[in-house]
XYZ file of C-alpha atoms in Angstrom:
728
model
C -30.753 45.397 -59.947
C -29.192 46.170 -63.328
C -27.267 43.730 -65.543
C -24.095 44.506 -67.479
C -26.048 45.082 -70.712
C -28.373 47.573 -69.012
C -31.206 45.091 -68.328
C -33.078 45.006 -65.073
C -32.893 41.810 -62.883
C -35.783 40.944 -60.558
C -35.184 41.275 -56.788
C -33.121 38.472 -55.132
C -36.149 37.338 -53.149
C -38.155 36.751 -56.271
C -35.333 34.774 -57.870
C -35.013 32.552 -54.817
C -38.771 32.005 -54.739
C -38.805 31.022 -58.421
C -36.102 28.412 -57.912
C -37.723 27.196 -54.677
C -34.747 28.245 -52.540
C -35.197 29.539 -49.024
C -32.956 31.984 -47.201
C -32.090 31.717 -43.513
C -29.937 33.593 -41.019
C -28.680 32.085 -37.769
C -27.265 34.530 -35.144
C -25.088 32.577 -32.754
C -24.858 35.462 -30.247
C -28.656 35.762 -29.737
C -29.561 32.181 -30.509
C -32.237 33.320 -33.015
C -32.849 31.999 -36.509
C -34.618 34.115 -39.140
C -36.345 32.306 -42.035
C -37.925 33.779 -45.169
C -41.226 32.359 -46.424
C -39.671 29.643 -48.624
C -37.273 28.535 -45.886
C -40.172 28.328 -43.418
C -42.160 26.231 -45.881
C -39.288 23.847 -46.395
C -39.088 23.377 -42.628
C -42.788 22.442 -42.493
C -43.944 25.788 -41.166
C -46.429 28.326 -42.598
C -44.957 30.020 -45.709
C -44.222 33.390 -44.154
C -41.092 35.115 -42.770
C -40.547 34.197 -39.154
C -37.873 34.442 -36.444
C -37.519 31.417 -34.182
C -35.330 30.257 -31.359
C -32.603 27.779 -32.030
C -34.500 25.104 -30.073
C -37.631 25.626 -32.245
C -35.626 25.205 -35.451
C -33.742 22.231 -34.042
C -37.054 20.420 -33.447
C -37.705 20.428 -37.214
C -34.489 18.473 -38.048
C -33.711 14.826 -37.598
C -31.680 14.485 -34.387
C -28.824 12.633 -36.098
C -28.583 15.275 -38.808
C -28.599 18.134 -36.306
C -25.597 16.619 -34.494
C -23.818 16.296 -37.822
C -24.478 19.831 -38.938
C -23.254 21.171 -35.608
C -19.812 19.708 -36.355
C -19.919 20.908 -40.003
C -20.688 24.459 -38.847
C -17.912 24.495 -36.292
C -15.486 23.269 -38.936
C -16.599 26.007 -41.396
C -16.198 28.651 -38.689
C -12.721 27.418 -37.840
C -11.614 27.306 -41.468
C -13.640 30.180 -42.916
C -15.184 27.929 -45.506
C -18.750 27.036 -46.547
C -20.867 24.745 -44.383
C -22.717 22.270 -46.562
C -24.991 19.398 -45.454
C -28.088 17.348 -46.221
C -30.805 17.549 -43.561
C -33.959 15.518 -43.025
C -37.017 17.621 -42.054
C -39.427 16.104 -39.498
C -43.119 16.912 -38.967
C -44.890 17.227 -35.616
C -45.361 13.456 -35.507
C -41.713 12.694 -36.040
C -42.040 11.592 -39.641
C -39.543 12.619 -42.334
C -41.368 14.862 -44.855
C -38.492 15.920 -47.067
C -34.673 16.267 -47.368
C -33.112 19.682 -47.893
C -29.671 20.788 -48.847
C -28.109 23.626 -46.849
C -25.181 25.834 -47.974
C -24.105 28.546 -45.499
C -21.301 31.019 -45.024
C -20.215 32.029 -41.470
C -19.554 35.725 -40.829
C -17.411 36.146 -37.727
C -17.764 39.232 -35.469
C -15.638 39.490 -32.276
C -15.732 35.794 -31.454
C -19.436 35.320 -32.379
C -20.706 34.476 -35.824
C -23.741 34.719 -38.050
C -24.572 31.921 -40.456
C -26.268 33.099 -43.677
C -27.294 30.499 -46.179
C -29.891 28.859 -48.427
C -32.104 25.808 -48.258
C -33.202 23.726 -51.249
C -35.286 20.598 -51.409
C -33.461 17.574 -52.891
C -34.601 14.151 -53.900
C -33.204 10.928 -52.336
C -30.732 9.038 -54.531
C -32.239 6.173 -56.522
C -31.621 2.636 -55.222
C -28.249 1.342 -56.338
C -27.069 4.842 -57.183
C -23.424 5.634 -56.637
C -24.295 8.998 -55.175
C -22.678 9.767 -51.884
C -24.085 12.171 -49.343
C -22.056 13.784 -46.617
C -24.482 12.810 -43.855
C -25.993 9.451 -44.692
C -25.077 6.247 -46.513
C -22.272 3.713 -46.459
C -19.622 6.330 -46.860
C -20.257 7.691 -43.379
C -19.892 4.203 -41.867
C -16.705 3.668 -43.829
C -15.425 7.006 -42.611
C -16.024 6.086 -38.969
C -14.270 2.701 -39.383
C -11.343 4.432 -41.135
C -10.928 6.982 -38.361
C -10.977 4.282 -35.697
C -8.278 2.297 -37.485
C -6.211 5.420 -38.202
C -6.439 6.539 -34.587
C -5.390 3.125 -33.322
C -2.423 2.924 -35.697
C -1.181 6.444 -34.937
C -1.563 5.880 -31.205
C 0.678 2.788 -31.371
C 3.464 4.539 -33.319
C 6.470 5.083 -31.100
C 8.758 7.243 -33.206
C 8.479 10.000 -35.821
C 9.495 7.545 -38.513
C 6.700 5.177 -37.505
C 4.117 7.976 -37.435
C 5.088 9.070 -40.963
C 4.975 5.461 -42.171
C 1.449 5.031 -40.710
C 0.325 8.331 -42.276
C 1.655 7.250 -45.662
C -0.322 4.012 -45.482
C -3.714 5.544 -44.612
C -6.429 4.636 -47.132
C -9.171 7.211 -46.813
C -12.767 6.205 -47.706
C -13.966 7.412 -51.051
C -10.967 9.601 -51.793
C -7.351 8.775 -51.391
C -4.348 11.155 -51.746
C -1.335 9.913 -53.689
C 1.074 12.491 -52.358
C 1.659 13.343 -48.690
C 4.067 15.615 -46.948
C 4.534 16.695 -43.316
C 6.093 20.117 -42.678
C 7.708 20.994 -39.381
C 8.485 24.409 -37.902
C 11.992 25.159 -36.651
C 12.258 28.703 -35.506
C 11.286 30.913 -38.468
C 11.798 28.109 -40.988
C 9.512 25.489 -42.492
C 10.994 22.187 -43.593
C 9.749 18.785 -44.736
C 10.249 16.122 -42.080
C 8.673 13.314 -44.106
C 6.916 12.676 -47.400
C 5.291 9.903 -49.436
C 4.452 9.553 -53.130
C 7.359 11.734 -54.280
C 10.808 10.969 -55.670
C 13.999 11.438 -53.713
C 15.145 15.023 -53.901
C 11.667 16.434 -54.658
C 11.620 17.943 -51.151
C 14.754 20.036 -51.695
C 12.987 23.284 -52.775
C 10.747 23.103 -49.667
C 13.583 22.565 -47.164
C 14.335 25.519 -44.818
C 11.593 27.644 -46.330
C 10.717 30.843 -44.498
C 7.331 30.802 -42.805
C 6.667 34.186 -44.517
C 6.849 32.514 -47.940
C 3.817 32.713 -50.224
C 3.248 28.926 -49.986
C 0.124 27.148 -48.727
C 1.898 25.251 -45.952
C 3.552 28.481 -44.707
C 0.181 30.199 -44.868
C -1.364 27.440 -42.760
C 1.425 27.713 -40.140
C 1.078 31.491 -39.965
C -2.710 31.554 -39.618
C -3.487 28.118 -38.128
C -6.297 27.578 -40.684
C -6.620 24.945 -43.369
C -6.201 25.729 -47.073
C -8.139 23.719 -49.690
C -7.229 24.063 -53.338
C -9.699 22.226 -55.629
C -7.936 22.872 -58.920
C -4.633 24.061 -60.376
C -6.307 27.284 -61.422
C -7.249 28.019 -57.869
C -3.712 27.196 -56.682
C -2.201 29.481 -59.331
C -4.622 32.308 -58.482
C -4.088 32.201 -54.717
C -0.344 31.381 -54.602
C 1.157 32.586 -57.906
C 4.701 32.886 -56.538
C 5.107 29.235 -55.501
C 2.775 27.683 -58.081
C 5.804 26.784 -60.337
C 7.159 24.616 -57.514
C 3.960 22.540 -57.451
C 3.116 22.525 -61.155
C 5.493 19.760 -62.217
C 3.956 17.251 -59.755
C 0.835 17.058 -62.001
C -1.664 17.110 -59.200
C -5.250 18.363 -59.481
C -6.212 19.151 -55.871
C -4.442 19.943 -52.589
C -5.361 20.124 -48.929
C -3.006 21.841 -46.455
C -4.051 21.388 -42.806
C -2.475 22.707 -39.585
C -0.874 20.314 -37.135
C -1.993 21.852 -33.877
C -1.280 20.624 -30.348
C -2.374 22.514 -27.207
C -3.184 25.589 -29.233
C 0.254 25.708 -30.909
C 0.705 25.041 -34.622
C 3.726 22.747 -34.865
C 3.617 22.233 -38.615
C 1.387 21.424 -41.570
C 0.171 18.311 -43.386
C -0.341 18.257 -47.173
C -2.565 15.743 -48.993
C -2.347 16.001 -52.792
C -4.644 14.298 -55.340
C -4.243 13.389 -59.008
C -7.981 13.875 -59.600
C -10.269 16.832 -58.741
C -11.638 16.900 -55.196
C -14.310 19.348 -54.179
C -13.542 19.018 -50.468
C -17.074 18.688 -49.200
C -17.637 19.279 -45.498
C -17.438 15.572 -44.761
C -14.189 15.256 -46.709
C -12.809 18.262 -44.868
C -13.996 16.728 -41.607
C -12.096 13.536 -42.314
C -8.929 15.396 -43.290
C -9.156 17.641 -40.220
C -9.622 14.711 -37.881
C -6.634 12.868 -39.396
C -4.537 16.042 -39.103
C -5.378 16.361 -35.414
C -4.538 12.700 -34.738
C -1.311 13.090 -36.765
C -0.333 16.161 -34.759
C -0.894 14.378 -31.466
C 1.064 11.334 -32.639
C 3.986 13.462 -33.846
C 3.977 15.383 -30.628
C 4.036 12.179 -28.507
C 6.759 10.706 -30.697
C 8.852 13.870 -30.463
C 8.586 13.996 -26.682
C 9.413 10.260 -26.394
C 12.441 10.651 -28.667
C 13.700 13.660 -26.765
C 13.365 11.740 -23.466
C 15.192 8.718 -24.929
C 17.931 10.939 -26.289
C 18.280 12.696 -22.950
C 18.324 9.570 -20.818
C 20.529 7.609 -23.179
C 22.952 10.544 -23.318
C 22.925 10.690 -19.519
C 23.600 6.966 -19.313
C 26.363 7.088 -21.920
C 28.029 10.013 -20.153
C 28.153 7.931 -16.980
C 29.605 4.823 -18.634
C 33.280 4.722 -19.635
C 34.933 3.654 -22.842
C 37.274 0.704 -22.516
C 40.797 1.737 -23.092
C 43.662 2.083 -23.506
C 44.655 -1.252 -25.035
C 46.021 -3.713 -22.525
C 49.034 -5.697 -23.747
C 48.216 -9.396 -23.602
C 44.506 -8.926 -22.759
C 41.309 -8.029 -24.683
C 38.193 -6.372 -23.228
C 34.601 -6.008 -24.403
C 31.608 -4.574 -22.558
C 27.848 -3.908 -23.058
C 25.229 -1.934 -21.200
C 21.541 -2.412 -22.060
C 18.906 -0.440 -20.078
C 15.658 -2.027 -19.060
C 12.877 -2.307 -21.673
C 10.498 0.289 -20.274
C 10.350 3.523 -18.347
C 13.084 6.105 -18.678
C 15.694 3.732 -20.138
C 18.090 4.456 -17.295
C 19.204 2.379 -14.382
C 21.834 1.683 -11.813
C 24.045 -0.893 -13.637
C 27.575 0.156 -14.553
C 31.043 -1.093 -15.439
C 34.451 0.587 -15.436
C 38.097 -0.029 -16.235
C 40.625 1.826 -14.083
C 44.407 2.011 -14.730
C 46.080 1.463 -11.378
C 49.173 3.339 -10.074
C 52.426 1.685 -9.124
C 51.995 -1.299 -11.451
C 54.919 -3.072 -13.078
C 56.265 -1.341 -16.196
C 55.168 -2.938 -19.453
C 57.223 -3.372 -22.601
C 56.696 -1.086 -25.600
C 55.147 1.591 -23.459
C 52.185 -0.501 -22.315
C 50.376 -0.018 -18.968
C 50.571 -1.933 -15.757
C 47.828 -3.355 -13.542
C 44.230 -2.480 -14.139
C 40.997 -2.749 -12.151
C 37.685 -3.912 -13.627
C 34.523 -2.923 -11.816
C 30.923 -4.035 -12.432
C 27.962 -3.191 -10.223
C 24.285 -2.654 -9.843
C 22.581 0.051 -7.757
C 19.129 -0.866 -6.553
C 16.380 0.517 -8.821
C 15.817 1.482 -12.493
C 15.089 5.186 -12.064
C 16.941 8.477 -12.301
C 17.885 8.247 -8.611
C 19.587 4.908 -9.302
C 21.449 6.371 -12.235
C 22.584 9.347 -10.124
C 23.807 7.133 -7.279
C 25.552 4.927 -9.839
C 27.454 7.913 -11.195
C 28.544 8.992 -7.690
C 29.547 5.490 -6.688
C 31.515 4.949 -9.856
C 33.516 8.144 -9.278
C 34.169 7.161 -5.673
C 35.445 3.686 -6.608
C 37.654 5.146 -9.289
C 39.105 7.610 -6.752
C 39.777 4.921 -4.153
C 41.363 2.631 -6.741
C 43.539 5.415 -8.107
C 44.919 6.072 -4.624
C 46.406 2.577 -4.725
C 44.183 0.741 -2.224
C 43.821 -3.013 -2.392
C 40.480 -4.508 -3.531
C 39.176 -5.180 -0.038
C 39.995 -1.607 1.066
C 38.372 -0.121 -2.061
C 35.041 -1.861 -1.338
C 35.259 -1.080 2.411
C 35.568 2.617 1.631
C 32.826 2.397 -1.007
C 30.292 0.918 1.407
C 30.932 3.706 3.907
C 30.587 6.272 1.127
C 27.221 4.856 -0.106
C 25.855 4.486 3.401
C 26.639 8.082 4.110
C 25.025 9.624 1.017
C 21.859 7.444 1.172
C 21.259 7.638 4.944
C 21.988 11.321 5.536
C 20.684 13.043 2.432
C 16.989 13.763 1.944
C 16.179 14.064 -1.755
C 13.947 16.950 -2.676
C 15.040 19.159 0.222
C 17.185 22.294 -0.005
C 18.872 22.104 3.357
C 17.779 23.717 6.590
C 16.683 22.139 9.829
C 16.070 18.394 9.999
C 12.501 17.343 10.640
C 10.622 14.131 11.191
C 9.085 14.566 7.756
C 12.538 14.782 6.229
C 13.582 11.572 7.898
C 10.583 9.819 6.478
C 11.518 10.873 2.931
C 15.039 9.406 3.058
C 15.506 6.623 0.532
C 18.459 4.363 1.508
C 19.625 2.074 -1.250
C 22.266 -0.582 -1.683
C 24.499 -1.683 -4.542
C 26.168 -4.926 -5.491
C 29.691 -4.785 -6.849
C 32.503 -6.979 -8.113
C 35.994 -5.476 -8.122
C 38.807 -7.231 -9.987
C 42.455 -6.165 -9.932
C 44.246 -7.743 -12.869
C 47.968 -8.119 -13.710
C 48.169 -8.553 -17.493
C 51.727 -9.902 -17.287
C 50.897 -12.904 -15.042
C 47.133 -13.243 -15.405
C 46.682 -12.998 -11.613
C 43.278 -11.653 -10.649
C 42.497 -10.429 -7.137
C 38.757 -10.244 -6.588
C 36.616 -8.631 -3.945
C 32.859 -9.126 -4.106
C 29.983 -7.243 -2.451
C 26.777 -9.270 -2.890
C 27.376 -9.633 -6.643
C 27.203 -12.797 -8.818
C 30.494 -14.721 -9.046
C 32.514 -14.463 -12.285
C 32.481 -17.295 -14.824
C 35.565 -18.440 -16.781
C 35.596 -20.106 -20.166
C 38.650 -22.343 -20.376
C 40.613 -22.791 -23.556
C 38.730 -25.925 -24.606
C 35.310 -24.337 -24.105
C 34.568 -25.632 -20.617
C 32.796 -23.012 -18.485
C 33.342 -22.968 -14.704
C 31.997 -20.672 -12.044
C 34.860 -19.137 -9.981
C 33.614 -19.168 -6.426
C 34.942 -16.096 -4.579
C 34.745 -14.848 -1.025
C 32.265 -12.005 -0.576
C 30.621 -9.552 1.754
C 27.336 -7.692 2.051
C 26.159 -5.333 -0.698
C 27.558 -1.810 -0.519
C 25.523 0.536 1.619
C 24.056 -2.116 3.912
C 26.709 -2.075 6.652
C 29.260 0.742 6.699
C 31.687 -1.509 8.631
C 31.417 -4.594 6.414
C 34.594 -6.478 5.417
C 35.321 -7.771 1.920
C 37.827 -10.646 1.753
C 39.936 -11.046 -1.370
C 40.155 -14.118 -3.581
C 43.083 -14.710 -5.887
C 42.718 -16.666 -9.126
C 44.839 -16.932 -12.306
C 43.451 -16.373 -15.812
C 45.470 -18.652 -18.037
C 46.310 -17.795 -21.708
C 43.322 -18.435 -23.927
C 40.779 -18.159 -21.053
C 37.947 -15.648 -21.001
C 36.287 -14.281 -17.849
C 32.675 -13.103 -17.811
C 31.471 -10.451 -15.333
C 27.792 -9.506 -15.455
C 24.926 -8.090 -13.443
C 21.937 -10.253 -12.467
C 19.855 -8.777 -15.278
C 21.763 -10.953 -17.773
C 21.167 -14.060 -15.622
C 17.627 -13.761 -14.354
C 15.776 -12.063 -17.264
C 12.909 -14.165 -18.601
C 11.881 -15.691 -15.247
C 15.141 -17.558 -14.654
C 16.860 -17.938 -11.301
C 20.608 -17.970 -10.810
C 20.987 -21.681 -11.590
C 18.796 -21.832 -14.734
C 20.081 -18.469 -15.899
C 23.681 -19.622 -15.714
C 22.805 -22.799 -17.538
C 21.423 -20.687 -20.377
C 24.549 -18.509 -20.526
C 26.820 -21.522 -20.273
C 25.537 -22.767 -23.650
C 26.377 -19.476 -25.326
C 29.900 -19.404 -23.842
C 30.615 -23.031 -24.724
C 29.539 -22.462 -28.364
C 31.917 -19.542 -28.762
C 34.568 -20.371 -31.357
C 36.960 -17.473 -31.019
C 35.206 -15.034 -33.348
C 36.046 -12.057 -31.167
C 34.882 -10.754 -27.824
C 32.661 -8.120 -29.382
C 30.587 -10.766 -31.170
C 30.460 -12.880 -28.012
C 29.141 -9.880 -26.020
C 26.444 -9.295 -28.651
C 25.398 -12.964 -28.621
C 25.127 -12.990 -24.805
C 22.823 -9.944 -24.762
C 20.839 -11.092 -27.793
C 20.196 -14.490 -26.263
C 18.588 -12.869 -23.238
C 16.230 -10.271 -24.655
C 16.003 -10.797 -28.418
C 15.140 -7.960 -30.844
C 13.783 -4.749 -29.385
C 10.926 -4.306 -31.859
C 7.591 -4.370 -30.082
C 6.133 -6.082 -33.129
C 8.069 -9.276 -32.425
C 6.332 -12.161 -30.700
C 7.330 -15.554 -29.419
C 10.596 -16.633 -27.771
C 12.578 -13.695 -29.165
C 10.259 -11.010 -27.806
C 11.829 -8.331 -25.666
C 11.455 -9.517 -22.057
C 13.920 -7.339 -20.215
C 12.947 -6.874 -16.582
C 16.283 -5.465 -15.419
C 19.282 -3.568 -16.709
C 22.137 -5.594 -18.201
C 25.854 -4.919 -17.875
C 28.440 -7.310 -19.264
C 32.290 -7.220 -19.195
C 34.422 -9.864 -20.965
C 38.151 -10.182 -20.259
C 40.293 -12.497 -22.381
C 43.940 -13.287 -21.806
C 45.241 -13.548 -25.314
C 46.545 -16.733 -26.796
C 46.893 -18.059 -30.311
C 43.758 -20.201 -29.833
C 41.458 -17.548 -28.435
C 40.830 -15.614 -31.672
C 41.270 -12.165 -30.162
C 42.932 -9.491 -32.237
C 46.638 -9.148 -31.710
C 46.843 -12.526 -29.941
C 50.344 -13.914 -29.366
C 51.839 -17.151 -28.175
C 51.751 -20.741 -29.397
C 49.143 -23.444 -29.072
C 49.851 -26.072 -26.382
C 48.330 -29.258 -25.207
C 44.793 -28.548 -23.872
C 44.817 -27.981 -20.120
C 41.851 -27.312 -17.843
C 42.762 -25.730 -14.568
C 40.919 -24.383 -11.597
C 42.183 -23.070 -8.275
C 40.321 -22.280 -5.057
C 41.201 -21.250 -1.543
C 39.044 -22.525 1.357
C 39.603 -20.506 4.515
C 39.290 -21.827 8.034
C 36.399 -19.434 8.631
C 34.544 -20.527 5.481
C 34.007 -24.301 5.636
C 30.830 -23.833 3.540
C 33.084 -23.224 0.512
C 33.854 -26.937 0.460
C 30.574 -27.300 -1.430
C 31.822 -24.732 -3.945
C 35.038 -26.755 -4.411
C 32.997 -29.867 -5.178
C 30.872 -27.932 -7.682
C 33.921 -26.438 -9.432
C 35.441 -29.899 -9.840
C 32.243 -31.223 -11.361
C 32.147 -28.328 -13.789
C 35.745 -28.959 -14.709
C 34.910 -32.629 -15.478
C 31.526 -32.038 -17.079
C 32.422 -34.166 -20.148
C 34.606 -36.785 -18.372
C 33.946 -40.228 -19.851
C 33.333 -42.132 -16.608
C 30.799 -40.514 -14.178
C 32.002 -42.822 -11.393
C 35.489 -41.397 -11.653
C 33.957 -37.898 -11.302
C 32.129 -38.996 -8.174
C 35.368 -40.486 -6.799
C 37.282 -37.271 -7.480
C 34.631 -35.146 -5.779
C 34.623 -37.435 -2.749
C 38.475 -37.359 -2.418
C 38.552 -33.563 -2.738
C 35.931 -33.211 -0.047
C 37.952 -35.428 2.283
C 41.253 -33.688 1.545
C 39.993 -30.162 2.104
C 38.055 -31.149 5.212
C 41.156 -32.764 6.707
C 43.091 -29.488 6.244
C 40.419 -27.483 8.008
C 40.070 -29.989 10.832
C 43.699 -30.926 11.536
C 45.532 -27.652 10.763
C 45.176 -23.995 11.625
C 45.595 -22.738 8.092
C 43.645 -22.477 4.857
C 43.450 -25.071 2.108
C 44.556 -24.268 -1.468
C 42.945 -26.506 -4.082
C 44.477 -26.812 -7.559
C 42.904 -29.156 -10.155
C 44.256 -29.710 -13.674
C 43.054 -31.963 -16.501
C 45.665 -32.606 -19.223
C 45.249 -34.148 -22.698
C 42.601 -34.779 -25.250
C 39.083 -36.158 -24.356
C 39.140 -39.902 -23.828
C 42.771 -39.996 -22.649
C 43.040 -37.223 -20.135
C 44.856 -37.143 -16.809
C 43.396 -35.347 -13.817
C 45.709 -34.118 -11.095
C 44.324 -32.551 -7.929
C 46.532 -30.943 -5.267
C 45.475 -29.623 -1.849
C 48.124 -27.598 -0.084
C 48.332 -26.194 3.450
C 50.881 -24.491 5.676
C 51.316 -27.330 8.229
C 54.464 -29.443 8.353
C 52.661 -32.360 9.982
C 52.266 -35.193 7.476
C 49.148 -37.373 7.437
C 49.340 -40.961 8.553
C 47.405 -43.855 7.210
C 45.147 -45.445 9.895
C 42.730 -48.351 10.138
C 39.585 -46.882 11.668
C 36.989 -49.102 13.301
C 33.418 -49.395 12.116
C 32.229 -46.618 14.485
C 35.145 -44.242 13.909
C 34.235 -40.761 12.575
C 37.607 -40.107 10.862
C 40.756 -41.701 9.537
C 39.379 -42.893 6.137
C 40.770 -40.121 3.858
C 44.040 -41.882 2.819
C 42.250 -45.196 2.642
C 39.737 -43.780 0.153
C 42.560 -42.267 -1.965
C 44.389 -45.566 -2.009
C 41.215 -47.351 -3.228
C 39.917 -44.750 -5.698
C 42.948 -42.902 -7.108
C 45.171 -44.205 -9.885
C 48.080 -42.485 -8.113
C 48.369 -40.382 -4.998
C 50.968 -39.016 -2.614
C 52.065 -36.454 -0.003
C 54.846 -34.010 -0.905
C 56.558 -31.965 1.858
C 57.292 -28.364 0.957
C 59.314 -25.677 2.588
C 56.221 -23.895 3.959
C 53.904 -26.850 4.425
C 52.809 -29.883 2.421
C 50.777 -30.923 -0.582
C 48.450 -33.975 -0.798
C 47.684 -34.985 -4.382
C 45.981 -37.690 -6.418
C 45.619 -38.499 -10.133
C 42.875 -40.164 -12.188
C 43.320 -41.438 -15.738
C 40.216 -41.138 -17.954
C 38.852 -44.468 -19.001
C 36.156 -44.927 -21.664
C 33.008 -46.639 -20.379
C 31.226 -49.312 -22.427
């Protein structure tokens, strides 16, 4: 060998022998390892050239170190870099005789590789030394702990933003980048999807960069192999075109690693350092492991975000917008899907302009229908059935049918599509197997036909919770309505209609059972919780009231929250609020003048529904929930029960109950009227001790402050009054 000045250098073998460096060659295809004399000596063998099997060489290394070098070699083969490691040499008795340092270069041939490198003996670091070895020492333990923490944090990240935040907060053992960037691939372009340690706007030159650009991240994406740049000089030498873009960041070392999932490179991750980093095999191993975890986390987050966007878009497309504006009324609505799964479900609401309604001044509309319902289930099938049922209800309502007829047609429609259609089939002959795969479902529904001019509401209910009404003074009462079976259960079911009046300043709440029962509540305790929210409402707008109702049930959606505000949604939530505008209600565009506070409730008890007498008693108690004298409340409830029962027993018609409380608390007057269609007037009797009837008028005479019977053209009205008295 001749030097540049004409001198002669000794052979390479002699040079290696002089510096006590051994040469080895490992052929992965044949599994044979060739050692020169010095390499054989360092491995505790006779000092002569020898070719051994991989198993024979492996027996000379400490087992832990062999496992480590196997990973280092695989990393070097994948990246085309040097494989460097410290290895402890064992004798035949299993004792460590020395530590050697290995530096090797893989040569790849058609999928196989040869590893050619050197071995040198090294001394162990002195006690207390700050030296760090890639294989042994505290740094390795710190690395393992770091990777466990990083893996856990990235696995818990639910969105791309959370993944990038976790990546920016990683504190690597022994070396820590101060600049991070994540590049994503979109078609033939490379763009930054997140960065840390840079100023706003620094990413602009790297946005929408072609993957064919002479830039390290683009190189990584094209080739799927990491790029390590230990110094600015190396960066400038390898990527002279784009070096000016990186120069002004004043960094000393860079690592660009591929983000690979399922064999596809989806982007690149850059870690930049303000101090020189040599990127030893262990440091490269840490960076590679983090890049793999980061790629998996970004892939999961992207899939989850796409699913959420798809399902939320599907749900939004199925739910209407409330409009147009209704003169004299205000509407607000909310839909919140369940907390887990596909974020879709069967709850829905709708507002339907009805034909043939009375003309409204200033070009306004006529009657409207409000619909709220819940299809069984929280899956895509429930969402699909919900969309079909909503369209069917809208079609029946637009044809001008009354509320009872709309629901009767809807139950036949739902029964037909759930009983006769086998999901997953493509038609053909019916089989027993097809019959087994049918999935009949039902739906609850509340249909309200509203006249904005008069406030009259005609309600038909199919297994759905009753509406609640907040009166002008804040009192909340449940409006008991007649109802039938849920839709889809019986195609021939009937749905009676209940008529109530929404007075100016009153607000009606329609909701699905998800709003009531979430958090382990039943119907009673759930309504008690919602009652408090409605009673505290001070006319700040229906939109705010809708938000408060939903927020009170499930709290913030962040999975980091704990305690009573944690997200506990077990069911979808749909809410509709309808307010008849008044000066006191606080709704936008409200008209009218404030009047003396009046609480009013009205209820019809049909001959065929004597069980609704209990509902009448409950409504009266709710109306008088803050009455000063509890005994007067008990008396009023007793008299109402007697009056309604007498109508059902002694006449052939229905009983209409109207209760009104006038005035301010402490000096109110309660007037209760029960009307029927019979012309026969009641007579006061003196029943004996064993008589089972005849005490109704006697009780009214004893308990009421005033009472009477008024004949009317189509029947009669029995009434009584109570005057609120303050108890001591």
